[in-house]
Short mmCIF file of C-alpha atoms in Angstrom, two decimals:
data_model
loop_
_atom_site.label_atom_id
_atom_site.label_comp_id
_atom_site.label_asym_id
_atom_site.label_seq_id
_atom_site.Cartn_x
_atom_site.Cartn_y
_atom_site.Cartn_z
CA MET Z 303 -0.02 0.12 -0.01
CA LYS Z 304 3.11 2.35 0.37
CA ARG Z 305 3.89 2.02 -3.34
CA ARG Z 306 3.11 5.13 -5.21
CA LYS Z 307 2.08 5.20 -8.87
CA PHE Z 308 3.51 7.87 -11.22
CA ILE Z 309 0.88 8.59 -13.82
CA GLY Z 310 2.82 10.86 -15.90
CA ASN Z 311 2.14 14.48 -16.65
CA ILE Z 312 -1.50 14.90 -16.17
CA PHE Z 313 -1.60 18.43 -17.21
CA LEU Z 314 0.84 20.89 -18.84
CA GLY Z 315 0.62 24.35 -17.49
CA ALA Z 316 1.54 26.92 -20.15
CA ALA Z 317 3.46 24.40 -22.36
CA SER Z 318 1.58 22.12 -24.58
CA THR Z 319 4.27 19.74 -25.45
CA MET Z 320 4.71 16.59 -23.63
CA LEU Z 321 7.98 16.56 -21.68
CA ALA Z 322 9.61 13.40 -20.50
CA PRO Z 323 8.87 12.76 -16.81
CA LYS Z 324 12.52 12.48 -16.07
CA LEU Z 325 13.07 16.10 -16.93
CA VAL Z 326 10.53 16.96 -14.38
CA LEU Z 327 11.41 14.73 -11.58
CA GLY Z 328 15.07 14.34 -12.33
CA ASN Z 329 15.54 17.79 -11.27
CA SER Z 330 18.08 17.81 -8.40
CA ASN Z 331 16.49 20.72 -6.60
CA GLN Z 332 13.26 18.98 -5.71
CA LYS Z 333 12.35 21.34 -2.94
CA LYS Z 334 11.15 23.82 -5.24
CA PHE Z 335 8.27 21.54 -6.43
CA ASN Z 336 4.84 22.84 -5.40
CA LYS Z 337 3.11 19.85 -3.76
CA LEU Z 338 -0.60 19.26 -3.20
CA VAL Z 339 -1.83 16.22 -1.38
CA ILE Z 340 -5.37 15.14 -2.39
CA LEU Z 341 -6.96 12.71 0.19
CA HIS Z 342 -10.26 11.05 -0.57
CA THR Z 343 -12.82 8.91 1.03
CA ASN Z 344 -16.06 7.43 -0.32
CA ASP Z 345 -18.94 5.40 1.07
CA MET Z 346 -18.10 5.89 4.71
CA HIS Z 347 -21.77 4.83 5.55
CA SER Z 348 -21.80 6.11 8.98
CA HIS Z 349 -18.85 3.81 10.08
CA ILE Z 350 -17.77 6.04 12.93
CA GLU Z 351 -16.13 3.32 15.01
CA PRO Z 352 -13.70 0.70 13.69
CA PHE Z 353 -15.16 -2.66 12.74
CA ALA Z 354 -15.51 -4.99 15.74
CA ASP Z 355 -12.68 -7.28 16.50
CA ASN Z 356 -14.92 -10.27 15.68
CA ASP Z 357 -15.97 -9.04 12.32
CA PRO Z 358 -15.45 -11.75 9.65
CA ARG Z 359 -14.11 -9.38 7.01
CA TYR Z 360 -12.54 -6.29 8.57
CA PRO Z 361 -11.62 -7.09 12.28
CA GLY Z 362 -10.58 -4.03 14.07
CA GLN Z 363 -10.14 -2.05 10.92
CA GLY Z 364 -11.23 1.49 9.95
CA GLY Z 365 -12.54 4.09 12.39
CA ILE Z 366 -12.94 7.69 11.87
CA ALA Z 367 -10.77 8.88 14.84
CA LYS Z 368 -7.88 6.86 13.38
CA ARG Z 369 -8.47 8.33 9.92
CA ALA Z 370 -8.40 11.81 11.51
CA SER Z 371 -5.00 11.03 13.01
CA LEU Z 372 -3.69 9.85 9.67
CA ILE Z 373 -4.84 12.98 7.91
CA GLU Z 374 -3.35 15.05 10.70
CA SER Z 375 -0.03 13.34 10.22
CA ILE Z 376 -0.07 13.94 6.49
CA ARG Z 377 -1.01 17.53 7.08
CA ALA Z 378 1.97 17.74 9.45
CA GLU Z 379 4.27 16.88 6.53
CA GLY Z 380 3.80 20.32 5.40
CA ALA Z 381 2.16 19.98 1.98
CA GLU Z 382 -1.15 21.62 1.33
CA VAL Z 383 -4.01 19.08 1.51
CA LEU Z 384 -7.28 18.85 -0.30
CA LEU Z 385 -9.66 16.52 1.58
CA LEU Z 386 -12.60 15.28 -0.43
CA ASP Z 387 -15.43 12.79 -0.10
CA CYS Z 388 -17.36 11.03 -2.92
CA GLY Z 389 -20.72 10.40 -1.32
CA ASP Z 390 -22.71 7.80 0.75
CA ILE Z 391 -21.57 9.48 3.96
CA PHE Z 392 -24.84 8.38 5.55
CA GLN Z 393 -26.43 5.00 6.36
CA GLY Z 394 -25.05 1.85 7.60
CA THR Z 395 -24.62 1.88 11.44
CA PRO Z 396 -26.93 2.91 14.25
CA TYR Z 397 -25.26 6.31 14.31
CA PHE Z 398 -27.36 7.14 11.22
CA ASN Z 399 -30.63 5.36 12.50
CA TYR Z 400 -30.30 7.49 15.66
CA TYR Z 401 -28.77 10.81 14.62
CA LEU Z 402 -29.51 10.96 10.88
CA GLY Z 403 -25.98 12.17 9.91
CA GLU Z 404 -25.43 14.93 12.32
CA LEU Z 405 -22.32 13.32 13.79
CA GLU Z 406 -20.88 12.55 10.40
CA MET Z 407 -21.01 16.20 9.47
CA LYS Z 408 -19.58 17.42 12.63
CA LEU Z 409 -16.57 15.03 12.42
CA MET Z 410 -16.07 15.85 8.78
CA ASN Z 411 -15.91 19.46 9.89
CA LEU Z 412 -13.32 18.71 12.47
CA MET Z 413 -11.20 16.86 9.92
CA LYS Z 414 -11.53 19.88 7.61
CA TYR Z 415 -13.04 18.36 4.61
CA ASP Z 416 -12.86 20.64 1.69
CA ALA Z 417 -15.83 19.26 -0.36
CA ALA Z 418 -18.13 16.37 -0.84
CA THR Z 419 -20.45 15.07 -3.53
CA ILE Z 420 -23.82 13.29 -2.92
CA GLY Z 421 -24.32 9.59 -2.92
CA ASN Z 422 -27.58 7.73 -3.26
CA HIS Z 423 -27.75 6.74 0.42
CA ASP Z 424 -27.37 10.30 1.35
CA PHE Z 425 -31.08 10.69 0.39
CA ASP Z 426 -31.95 7.88 2.89
CA GLY Z 427 -33.23 10.30 5.54
CA GLY Z 428 -35.17 12.27 2.94
CA LEU Z 429 -34.55 15.58 1.21
CA ASP Z 430 -35.37 17.62 4.18
CA ASN Z 431 -32.88 15.88 6.32
CA LEU Z 432 -30.14 15.94 3.69
CA GLY Z 433 -30.74 19.74 3.38
CA SER Z 434 -30.57 20.30 7.17
CA LYS Z 435 -27.49 18.13 7.62
CA MET Z 436 -25.79 20.11 4.72
CA GLY Z 437 -26.54 23.10 6.86
CA ILE Z 438 -24.20 21.79 9.57
CA ALA Z 439 -21.30 21.10 7.08
CA ASP Z 440 -18.58 23.66 6.87
CA PHE Z 441 -17.81 22.33 3.38
CA PRO Z 442 -19.71 22.47 0.08
CA PHE Z 443 -21.70 19.65 -1.56
CA ILE Z 444 -20.82 19.63 -5.17
CA ASN Z 445 -22.79 18.12 -8.09
CA CYS Z 446 -23.54 19.29 -11.67
CA ASN Z 447 -25.94 16.68 -12.85
CA TYR Z 448 -28.75 16.74 -10.35
CA ASP Z 449 -31.33 19.50 -11.11
CA CYS Z 450 -32.27 20.63 -7.58
CA ARG Z 451 -34.53 23.49 -8.51
CA ASN Z 452 -37.71 23.79 -6.51
CA SER Z 453 -36.32 21.52 -3.79
CA VAL Z 454 -34.84 22.17 -0.45
CA LEU Z 455 -31.44 21.46 -1.95
CA GLU Z 456 -31.79 24.44 -4.31
CA ASN Z 457 -28.85 26.76 -3.63
CA LYS Z 458 -27.31 24.29 -1.32
CA ILE Z 459 -25.64 22.19 -3.98
CA ILE Z 460 -23.01 23.90 -6.21
CA PRO Z 461 -21.74 22.62 -9.59
CA TYR Z 462 -18.19 23.22 -8.85
CA LYS Z 463 -15.67 24.93 -6.60
CA ILE Z 464 -12.32 26.37 -7.30
CA PHE Z 465 -9.56 26.01 -4.71
CA LYS Z 466 -6.25 27.70 -4.74
CA LYS Z 467 -3.75 25.59 -3.03
CA ALA Z 468 -0.04 24.95 -3.39
CA GLY Z 469 0.11 27.43 -6.11
CA LEU Z 470 -2.29 25.61 -8.22
CA LYS Z 471 -5.90 26.49 -9.33
CA ILE Z 472 -7.89 23.36 -8.69
CA GLY Z 473 -11.42 23.07 -10.11
CA VAL Z 474 -13.58 20.46 -8.38
CA LEU Z 475 -16.89 19.28 -9.95
CA GLY Z 476 -19.16 16.50 -8.94
CA VAL Z 477 -21.55 13.97 -10.60
CA GLY Z 478 -24.13 11.59 -9.08
CA ILE Z 479 -25.77 8.30 -10.04
CA LYS Z 480 -29.21 7.82 -11.55
CA LEU Z 481 -31.64 7.92 -8.66
CA GLU Z 482 -34.62 6.22 -10.10
CA GLY Z 483 -34.54 2.39 -9.67
CA LEU Z 484 -32.05 3.01 -6.78
CA VAL Z 485 -33.61 5.41 -4.30
CA ASP Z 486 -37.24 5.35 -3.30
CA LYS Z 487 -38.94 8.29 -5.10
CA LYS Z 488 -40.40 9.59 -1.82
CA LEU Z 489 -36.84 10.23 -0.57
CA PHE Z 490 -35.46 12.12 -3.63
CA GLY Z 491 -38.66 14.00 -4.58
CA THR Z 492 -38.20 16.44 -7.35
CA ILE Z 493 -34.64 16.00 -7.93
CA ILE Z 494 -33.90 15.47 -11.59
CA TYR Z 495 -30.98 13.27 -12.86
CA ASN Z 496 -29.34 14.55 -15.94
CA ASP Z 497 -26.61 13.03 -18.03
CA PRO Z 498 -23.41 12.87 -16.01
CA ILE Z 499 -20.99 12.62 -18.89
CA GLU Z 500 -22.45 15.52 -20.69
CA ASN Z 501 -22.56 17.63 -17.73
CA ALA Z 502 -19.08 16.74 -16.30
CA ASN Z 503 -17.60 17.61 -19.67
CA ARG Z 504 -19.54 20.88 -19.82
CA VAL Z 505 -18.30 21.92 -16.34
CA ALA Z 506 -14.74 20.58 -16.85
CA LYS Z 507 -14.34 22.57 -20.05
CA GLU Z 508 -15.54 25.71 -18.22
CA LEU Z 509 -13.04 25.13 -15.51
CA LYS Z 510 -10.10 24.46 -17.84
CA GLU Z 511 -10.80 27.02 -20.46
CA GLU Z 512 -12.70 29.95 -18.87
CA LYS Z 513 -11.49 29.61 -15.20
CA LYS Z 514 -8.04 28.57 -16.23
CA CYS Z 515 -7.68 25.79 -13.69
CA ASP Z 516 -4.38 23.93 -13.64
CA LEU Z 517 -6.18 20.70 -12.35
CA VAL Z 518 -9.66 19.57 -12.69
CA ILE Z 519 -10.91 16.95 -10.29
CA CYS Z 520 -14.27 15.11 -10.63
CA LEU Z 521 -15.89 13.75 -7.50
CA SER Z 522 -18.23 10.95 -8.62
CA HIS Z 523 -20.71 8.59 -7.17
CA LEU Z 524 -21.32 6.75 -10.50
CA GLY Z 525 -19.49 3.63 -9.57
CA TYR Z 526 -16.03 2.30 -10.72
CA GLU Z 527 -17.09 -0.21 -13.35
CA TYR Z 528 -20.06 -2.31 -14.42
CA LYS Z 529 -20.58 -5.43 -16.59
CA THR Z 530 -23.42 -3.71 -18.28
CA THR Z 531 -23.42 -0.40 -20.20
CA GLN Z 532 -24.29 1.60 -17.21
CA VAL Z 533 -22.33 4.73 -16.95
CA SER Z 534 -19.21 4.35 -14.59
CA ASP Z 535 -16.21 6.19 -13.76
CA LEU Z 536 -14.30 4.22 -16.34
CA VAL Z 537 -16.88 5.07 -18.98
CA LEU Z 538 -16.80 8.72 -17.96
CA ALA Z 539 -13.13 8.85 -18.02
CA ALA Z 540 -12.88 7.36 -21.63
CA GLN Z 541 -15.41 9.95 -22.80
CA SER Z 542 -14.11 13.00 -20.88
CA GLN Z 543 -12.19 15.85 -22.19
CA ASP Z 544 -10.88 18.15 -19.50
CA ILE Z 545 -10.89 16.02 -16.39
CA ASP Z 546 -7.54 15.05 -14.89
CA ILE Z 547 -8.59 13.05 -11.77
CA ILE Z 548 -11.80 11.14 -11.16
CA LEU Z 549 -12.40 10.26 -7.51
CA GLY Z 550 -15.18 7.87 -7.12
CA GLY Z 551 -17.53 5.80 -4.94
CA HIS Z 552 -20.75 3.70 -4.93
CA THR Z 553 -19.20 0.30 -5.99
CA HIS Z 554 -17.05 0.01 -2.78
CA THR Z 555 -14.12 -0.62 -4.95
CA PHE Z 556 -10.70 -1.23 -3.21
CA LEU Z 557 -7.97 0.18 -5.32
CA LYS Z 558 -4.41 0.12 -4.10
CA GLU Z 559 -3.63 2.91 -6.46
CA ALA Z 560 -5.44 4.81 -9.26
CA THR Z 561 -6.13 3.36 -12.59
CA ILE Z 562 -4.83 5.24 -15.67
CA ILE Z 563 -7.15 5.69 -18.52
CA ALA Z 564 -7.02 7.59 -21.81
CA ASN Z 565 -9.55 10.19 -22.46
CA LYS Z 566 -11.30 10.99 -25.53
CA SER Z 567 -8.33 12.72 -26.98
CA GLY Z 568 -5.96 10.05 -25.87
CA LYS Z 569 -4.66 12.12 -22.82
CA LYS Z 570 -4.15 10.15 -19.55
CA LEU Z 571 -6.22 10.67 -16.45
CA MET Z 572 -6.60 8.99 -13.16
CA VAL Z 573 -9.48 7.10 -11.70
CA SER Z 574 -9.33 6.09 -7.99
CA GLN Z 575 -11.76 4.83 -5.28
CA ALA Z 576 -11.07 4.15 -1.59
CA GLY Z 577 -13.15 1.03 -0.72
CA TRP Z 578 -15.86 1.84 1.80
CA ALA Z 579 -16.71 2.33 5.52
CA GLY Z 580 -13.46 4.47 5.96
CA LEU Z 581 -11.37 1.25 5.58
CA ILE Z 582 -8.76 3.11 3.44
CA LEU Z 583 -7.67 6.64 2.69
CA GLY Z 584 -7.22 7.37 -0.94
CA ARG Z 585 -4.22 9.75 -1.77
CA VAL Z 586 -3.03 11.53 -4.83
CA ASP Z 587 0.13 13.57 -4.69
CA VAL Z 588 0.28 16.37 -7.24
CA LEU Z 589 3.66 18.07 -8.05
CA GLN Z 590 4.27 21.11 -10.03
CA ASN Z 591 7.61 22.05 -11.43
CA PRO Z 592 7.89 25.77 -10.75
CA GLU Z 593 10.04 26.33 -13.81
CA THR Z 594 8.22 24.36 -16.54
CA LEU Z 595 4.77 24.57 -14.64
CA GLU Z 596 4.36 20.89 -15.43
CA VAL Z 597 2.19 19.03 -13.16
CA SER Z 598 2.60 15.32 -12.38
CA ALA Z 599 0.56 13.04 -10.19
CA PHE Z 600 1.18 9.95 -8.01
CA SER Z 601 -1.44 7.83 -6.29
CA GLY Z 602 -1.30 5.39 -3.43
CA ASN Z 603 -4.10 4.34 -1.11
CA LYS Z 604 -3.46 3.32 2.41
CA GLU Z 605 -5.42 0.98 4.70
CA ILE Z 606 -6.52 2.30 8.17
CA SER Z 607 -5.92 -0.35 10.63
CA MET M 827 -1.79 -0.97 -25.64
CA SER M 828 0.40 2.09 -26.64
CA LEU M 829 -0.82 3.68 -23.29
CA VAL M 830 0.67 0.76 -21.40
CA ILE M 831 3.99 1.02 -23.18
CA LEU M 832 4.23 4.63 -22.71
CA TRP M 833 3.44 4.21 -19.05
CA LEU M 834 6.24 1.60 -18.61
CA VAL M 835 8.82 3.74 -20.35
CA ALA M 836 7.67 6.85 -18.34
CA CYS M 837 7.91 4.68 -15.15
CA GLN M 838 11.60 3.92 -15.27
CA PRO M 839 13.33 7.27 -14.61
CA VAL M 840 11.28 8.21 -11.63
CA LYS M 841 11.69 5.15 -9.43
CA LYS M 842 14.29 6.92 -7.24
CA ASP M 843 11.92 9.84 -6.76
CA LEU M 844 9.10 7.67 -5.50
CA VAL M 845 11.01 7.10 -2.24
CA TYR M 846 11.40 10.83 -1.89
CA HIS M 847 7.97 11.78 -2.63
CA ALA M 848 6.09 8.96 -1.35
CA SER M 849 5.13 7.96 1.41
CA TYR M 850 3.51 7.11 4.40
CA ALA M 851 6.88 6.21 5.84
CA GLY M 852 7.00 7.32 9.48
CA ILE M 853 3.24 8.05 9.53
CA LYS M 854 1.52 6.33 12.30
CA ASN M 855 -2.25 5.93 12.28
CA GLU M 856 -2.96 3.46 14.97
CA THR M 857 -3.85 6.16 17.52
CA GLU M 858 -7.23 7.61 17.64
CA ASN M 859 -7.77 11.38 17.47
CA ALA M 860 -8.77 12.60 20.88
CA ALA M 861 -10.69 15.71 19.55
CA LEU M 862 -12.77 13.38 17.50
CA ASN M 863 -13.48 10.99 20.26
CA LYS M 864 -14.60 13.79 22.39
CA ILE M 865 -17.34 14.64 19.92
CA ILE M 866 -18.22 11.00 19.26
CA ASP M 867 -18.47 10.05 22.96
CA PRO M 868 -21.92 11.52 23.84
CA TYR M 869 -23.40 10.13 20.61
CA LYS M 870 -21.77 6.79 21.36
CA LEU M 871 -23.20 6.82 24.92
CA GLY M 872 -26.70 7.33 23.42
CA ILE M 873 -26.53 4.23 21.45
CA ASP M 874 -24.17 1.79 23.22
CA ALA M 875 -26.52 0.61 25.97
CA GLU M 876 -29.12 -0.66 23.42
CA MET M 877 -26.77 -1.61 20.51
CA ASN M 878 -24.38 -3.63 22.51
CA LYS M 879 -27.02 -5.99 23.81
CA VAL M 880 -26.24 -9.57 22.91
CA ILE M 881 -29.47 -11.15 21.53
CA GLY M 882 -27.99 -14.51 20.28
CA ASN M 883 -25.10 -16.49 19.18
CA SER M 884 -23.99 -18.09 15.84
CA GLU M 885 -21.99 -21.22 15.34
CA VAL M 886 -20.69 -19.84 12.07
CA ALA M 887 -19.38 -16.45 10.74
CA MET M 888 -21.66 -14.95 8.06
CA PRO M 889 -19.45 -12.83 5.97
CA LYS M 890 -20.71 -10.39 3.46
CA VAL M 891 -19.25 -11.65 0.21
CA ASN M 892 -19.60 -10.59 -3.39
CA GLY M 893 -19.53 -12.64 -6.37
CA GLU M 894 -20.88 -15.93 -4.96
CA PRO M 895 -24.04 -17.59 -6.38
CA GLU M 896 -25.15 -18.48 -2.74
CA THR M 897 -23.88 -17.07 0.67
CA ILE M 898 -24.53 -18.18 4.14
CA LEU M 899 -25.52 -14.55 5.08
CA GLY M 900 -27.97 -14.55 2.07
CA ASN M 901 -29.44 -18.02 3.04
CA PHE M 902 -29.81 -16.94 6.60
CA VAL M 903 -31.76 -13.77 5.86
CA ALA M 904 -33.85 -15.16 3.07
CA ASP M 905 -34.83 -18.18 5.05
CA LEU M 906 -36.10 -16.21 8.15
CA VAL M 907 -37.91 -13.70 5.87
CA LEU M 908 -39.70 -16.57 4.14
CA GLU M 909 -40.46 -18.13 7.54
CA PHE M 910 -41.93 -14.90 8.93
CA SER M 911 -43.90 -14.28 5.66
CA ARG M 912 -45.49 -17.64 6.02
CA THR M 913 -46.93 -16.58 9.41
CA ILE M 914 -48.73 -13.74 7.49
CA ASP M 915 -49.69 -15.68 4.53
CA GLN M 916 -49.08 -19.41 4.60
CA GLU M 917 -49.21 -19.65 0.86
CA THR M 918 -46.04 -17.55 0.52
CA ASP M 919 -43.95 -19.67 -2.08
CA PHE M 920 -40.44 -18.17 -1.84
CA CYS M 921 -38.36 -15.22 -0.90
CA LEU M 922 -36.05 -13.13 -2.99
CA LEU M 923 -33.88 -10.37 -1.86
CA ASN M 924 -30.72 -8.46 -3.15
CA ASN M 925 -27.18 -8.80 -2.04
CA GLY M 926 -26.68 -5.01 -1.95
CA GLY M 927 -29.35 -4.92 0.70
CA LEU M 928 -27.24 -6.79 3.08
CA ARG M 929 -24.89 -4.34 4.21
CA SER M 930 -22.41 -6.04 6.63
CA SER M 931 -21.26 -9.40 7.99
CA LEU M 932 -22.61 -11.20 11.06
CA PRO M 933 -19.81 -12.59 13.31
CA GLN M 934 -19.40 -16.03 14.71
CA GLY M 935 -20.27 -16.08 18.43
CA ASP M 936 -22.33 -13.40 20.18
CA ILE M 937 -24.71 -11.22 18.02
CA THR M 938 -25.52 -7.95 19.20
CA ILE M 939 -28.42 -5.51 18.04
CA ARG M 940 -25.70 -3.38 16.52
CA ASN M 941 -24.67 -6.31 14.34
CA VAL M 942 -28.16 -6.51 12.94
CA TYR M 943 -28.48 -2.80 12.47
CA GLU M 944 -25.31 -2.79 10.44
CA LEU M 945 -26.52 -5.85 8.49
CA MET M 946 -29.84 -4.14 7.78
CA PRO M 947 -29.75 -0.43 8.51
CA PHE M 948 -32.62 0.33 6.32
CA ASP M 949 -36.22 0.69 7.47
CA ASN M 950 -37.52 -1.42 4.65
CA GLU M 951 -40.57 -3.68 5.25
CA ILE M 952 -41.29 -7.17 4.20
CA VAL M 953 -43.98 -7.39 1.51
CA ILE M 954 -45.62 -10.38 -0.19
CA VAL M 955 -46.14 -9.99 -3.88
CA THR M 956 -48.47 -12.15 -5.92
CA LEU M 957 -47.18 -12.38 -9.46
CA LYS M 958 -47.91 -14.42 -12.61
CA GLY M 959 -45.45 -17.08 -13.46
CA GLU M 960 -44.30 -15.29 -16.74
CA LYS M 961 -43.19 -12.32 -14.64
CA VAL M 962 -41.67 -14.59 -12.01
CA ASN M 963 -39.66 -16.02 -14.84
CA GLU M 964 -38.05 -12.41 -15.24
CA ILE M 965 -37.13 -12.60 -11.55
CA PHE M 966 -35.10 -15.70 -12.22
CA SER M 967 -33.42 -14.08 -15.24
CA TYR M 968 -32.56 -11.11 -13.09
CA ALA M 969 -31.12 -13.35 -10.25
CA ALA M 970 -29.04 -15.22 -12.93
CA SER M 971 -27.65 -11.94 -14.42
CA LYS M 972 -26.49 -10.85 -10.96
CA GLY M 973 -24.70 -14.17 -10.49
CA GLY M 974 -27.26 -15.21 -7.80
CA VAL M 975 -29.21 -13.33 -5.17
CA PRO M 976 -30.42 -14.33 -1.70
CA VAL M 977 -33.34 -16.76 -2.04
CA ALA M 978 -35.35 -19.23 0.07
CA GLY M 979 -37.75 -21.85 -1.15
CA VAL M 980 -35.89 -21.78 -4.55
CA GLU M 981 -33.45 -24.13 -6.19
CA MET M 982 -31.85 -23.16 -9.47
CA LYS M 983 -28.77 -23.52 -11.56
CA LEU M 984 -27.00 -20.85 -13.43
CA GLU M 985 -25.81 -21.82 -16.87
CA LYS M 986 -23.21 -19.88 -18.84
CA MET M 987 -24.54 -18.91 -22.21
CA ASN M 988 -22.64 -16.53 -24.47
CA GLY M 989 -20.84 -15.10 -21.54
CA ASN M 990 -24.10 -14.45 -19.51
CA LEU M 991 -25.60 -16.53 -16.88
CA VAL M 992 -29.23 -17.89 -17.44
CA PRO M 993 -31.47 -19.67 -15.12
CA ALA M 994 -32.11 -23.48 -15.49
CA ASP M 995 -33.83 -26.29 -13.62
CA ILE M 996 -35.70 -23.92 -11.27
CA LYS M 997 -37.68 -25.59 -8.50
CA ILE M 998 -39.98 -23.88 -6.06
CA ASN M 999 -40.23 -25.85 -2.84
CA GLY M 1000 -39.05 -28.90 -4.64
CA GLU M 1001 -41.50 -28.58 -7.52
CA LYS M 1002 -40.59 -27.65 -11.09
CA PHE M 1003 -41.34 -24.02 -11.67
CA SER M 1004 -44.29 -23.21 -13.84
CA LYS M 1005 -44.96 -20.11 -15.97
CA GLU M 1006 -48.61 -21.06 -15.93
CA ARG M 1007 -49.43 -20.40 -12.37
CA THR M 1008 -49.08 -17.42 -10.03
CA TYR M 1009 -46.64 -17.24 -7.04
CA LYS M 1010 -46.47 -15.45 -3.78
CA ILE M 1011 -43.03 -13.99 -3.24
CA ALA M 1012 -41.62 -12.50 0.02
CA THR M 1013 -39.31 -9.56 -0.67
CA SER M 1014 -38.83 -6.03 0.64
CA ASP M 1015 -40.92 -3.00 -0.10
CA TYR M 1016 -37.88 -1.32 -1.49
CA LEU M 1017 -37.26 -3.97 -4.18
CA ALA M 1018 -41.06 -4.45 -4.86
CA GLY M 1019 -41.09 -0.79 -5.60
CA GLY M 1020 -38.57 -1.25 -8.32
CA GLY M 1021 -35.39 -0.86 -6.26
CA ASP M 1022 -32.18 -2.23 -7.57
CA ASN M 1023 -33.80 -1.90 -11.03
CA MET M 1024 -36.10 -4.78 -10.26
CA ASN M 1025 -38.77 -3.71 -12.90
CA PHE M 1026 -40.77 -6.98 -12.93
CA TRP M 1027 -42.88 -6.60 -9.78
CA SER M 1028 -45.08 -3.70 -11.09
CA THR M 1029 -47.81 -6.06 -12.48
CA GLY M 1030 -48.10 -7.87 -9.09
CA THR M 1031 -50.35 -7.33 -6.13
CA ILE M 1032 -48.50 -6.24 -3.00
CA GLN M 1033 -49.51 -7.43 0.44
CA THR M 1034 -47.90 -5.44 3.23
CA THR M 1035 -46.78 -7.02 6.42
CA LEU M 1036 -45.71 -3.82 8.26
CA LYS M 1037 -42.75 -5.74 9.59
CA LYS M 1038 -39.28 -4.22 9.00
CA LEU M 1039 -36.73 -6.61 7.73
CA ARG M 1040 -34.44 -5.64 10.59
CA ASP M 1041 -37.12 -6.37 13.07
CA ALA M 1042 -37.81 -9.80 11.53
CA ILE M 1043 -34.05 -10.59 11.90
CA LEU M 1044 -33.92 -9.44 15.47
CA ASP M 1045 -37.10 -11.37 16.36
CA TYR M 1046 -35.73 -14.63 14.67
CA ILE M 1047 -32.46 -14.48 16.45
CA ARG M 1048 -34.12 -13.81 19.84
CA LEU M 1049 -36.55 -16.62 19.26
CA LYS M 1050 -33.58 -19.10 18.65
CA THR M 1051 -32.11 -17.89 21.94
CA THR M 1052 -35.21 -18.46 23.81
CA GLU M 1053 -35.31 -21.95 22.27
CA ASN M 1054 -31.65 -22.34 23.51
CA LYS M 1055 -30.38 -22.68 19.95
CA LYS M 1056 -27.55 -21.15 18.22
CA LEU M 1057 -27.74 -19.96 14.61
CA ASN M 1058 -26.20 -22.42 12.15
CA PRO M 1059 -27.00 -21.40 8.56
CA VAL M 1060 -25.33 -23.43 5.77
CA LEU M 1061 -24.68 -23.38 2.14
CA ASP M 1062 -26.97 -25.99 0.61
CA GLY M 1063 -26.55 -25.51 -3.19
CA ARG M 1064 -29.70 -23.85 -3.75
CA ILE M 1065 -28.17 -21.77 -6.38
CA SER M 1066 -25.11 -23.14 -8.22
CA ILE M 1067 -23.26 -22.21 -11.44
CA VAL M 1068 -22.89 -25.02 -14.05
CA ASN M 1069 -20.87 -25.06 -17.18
#
């Protein structure tokens, strides 16, 4: 789990020619590199405490207080951190049955989450509950393919947010899964699902071209991969244009490191997912050469045990 | 293919740097964060007394596993849901659920209320759907396409055909499945409402039981305890993949 994967130059700042990675990382004066650490979780499903010691699958593993310590240690390394969640924060332990997501929001505030997207189970307490719990969160909920007009989520969900960290301008957008056939209609009410690929590409293009972002990250709750033609992160990646990194959820996929996919133009991007229940912490390190402005990324996810 | 080659070539020069940039080296995460625990504690206090109650004991672990045609956990839940449904309507033929709805494992040994909440956190209720055989046939195609789902009262084989799995030799309570008759099927209101893209229920008649799946599981485990019995569900080959 400690191995890191270099995925190459995911974006070239001002230059448009592909430089060999060794020119970037072979630089002896590495201290000059701007470094951003992206940490990501998904499908934490109200797993506040570690799994019990007698759990048949994950004895003693996970636990949000351990994750917080890990995140704190990473922050203490000095690099700027972007902490993101890809949905299904709610539902899975009595903490949700009793408190309906209030504790999850408070703990995510304490860990200083920067943003989250919405998963299907985040609707499980109903729209009003989701809206009121979003009110507790100090971080935004990002989604660009749910039409929330005329619902309590109107103005509470934003299509994207731009962060400035480690000298980089980072655009973060979000996409969610089709709710019909997955979530009881009573729970998602008037929310309309729109095509995630079309909308992700539209917003990513705006972030890259108009907003001049150095890096575009898509938070997704579409699911990593399906045997059917259902849209997934791998499908989105292959049909995308301006996205550099897709961080996903829903399928509870344990990846040791990100998968590298070619987009519509043959350019590489990363797709990652961090299991579920807070069992692992996803990580992508982004490095920018201050001279060439070239950006490179490494990924490596870590078990929390 | 070209992508892979490009990647391999690109990978070579940076190996040295991986050590430099990487790394969780020196990072310890076995300690719990005190500030978080302080926030968690009052919430934990509010649930522990109830959730930590031991209500039964299992001879075997019931892990939540994916990709198996039949699981001990699936058999356990489907069997008890069928048993409960027959107390409401004794003509209930079989039970069908979905793997996605079983959210966590049950341990060997003591079973707590918390274990059952984590297995079945949803407030979904058991319903009994009366459905024509033709539509029931779609259920089995669905079950096969998923590589098996939790069932009780059903035996079936899944045959590989053109890369897909199709149902074969379906028996309901030991009798050959017939498209000509109607069946009464126990499931959850979530699935009967089209959840998990189960579109075949809509022509059926739904009988409510007002019993949450979670409560049916809790009741069953408690009943076994009062009978001085431990849980001991097994794999019995009710769904198997044949070539």
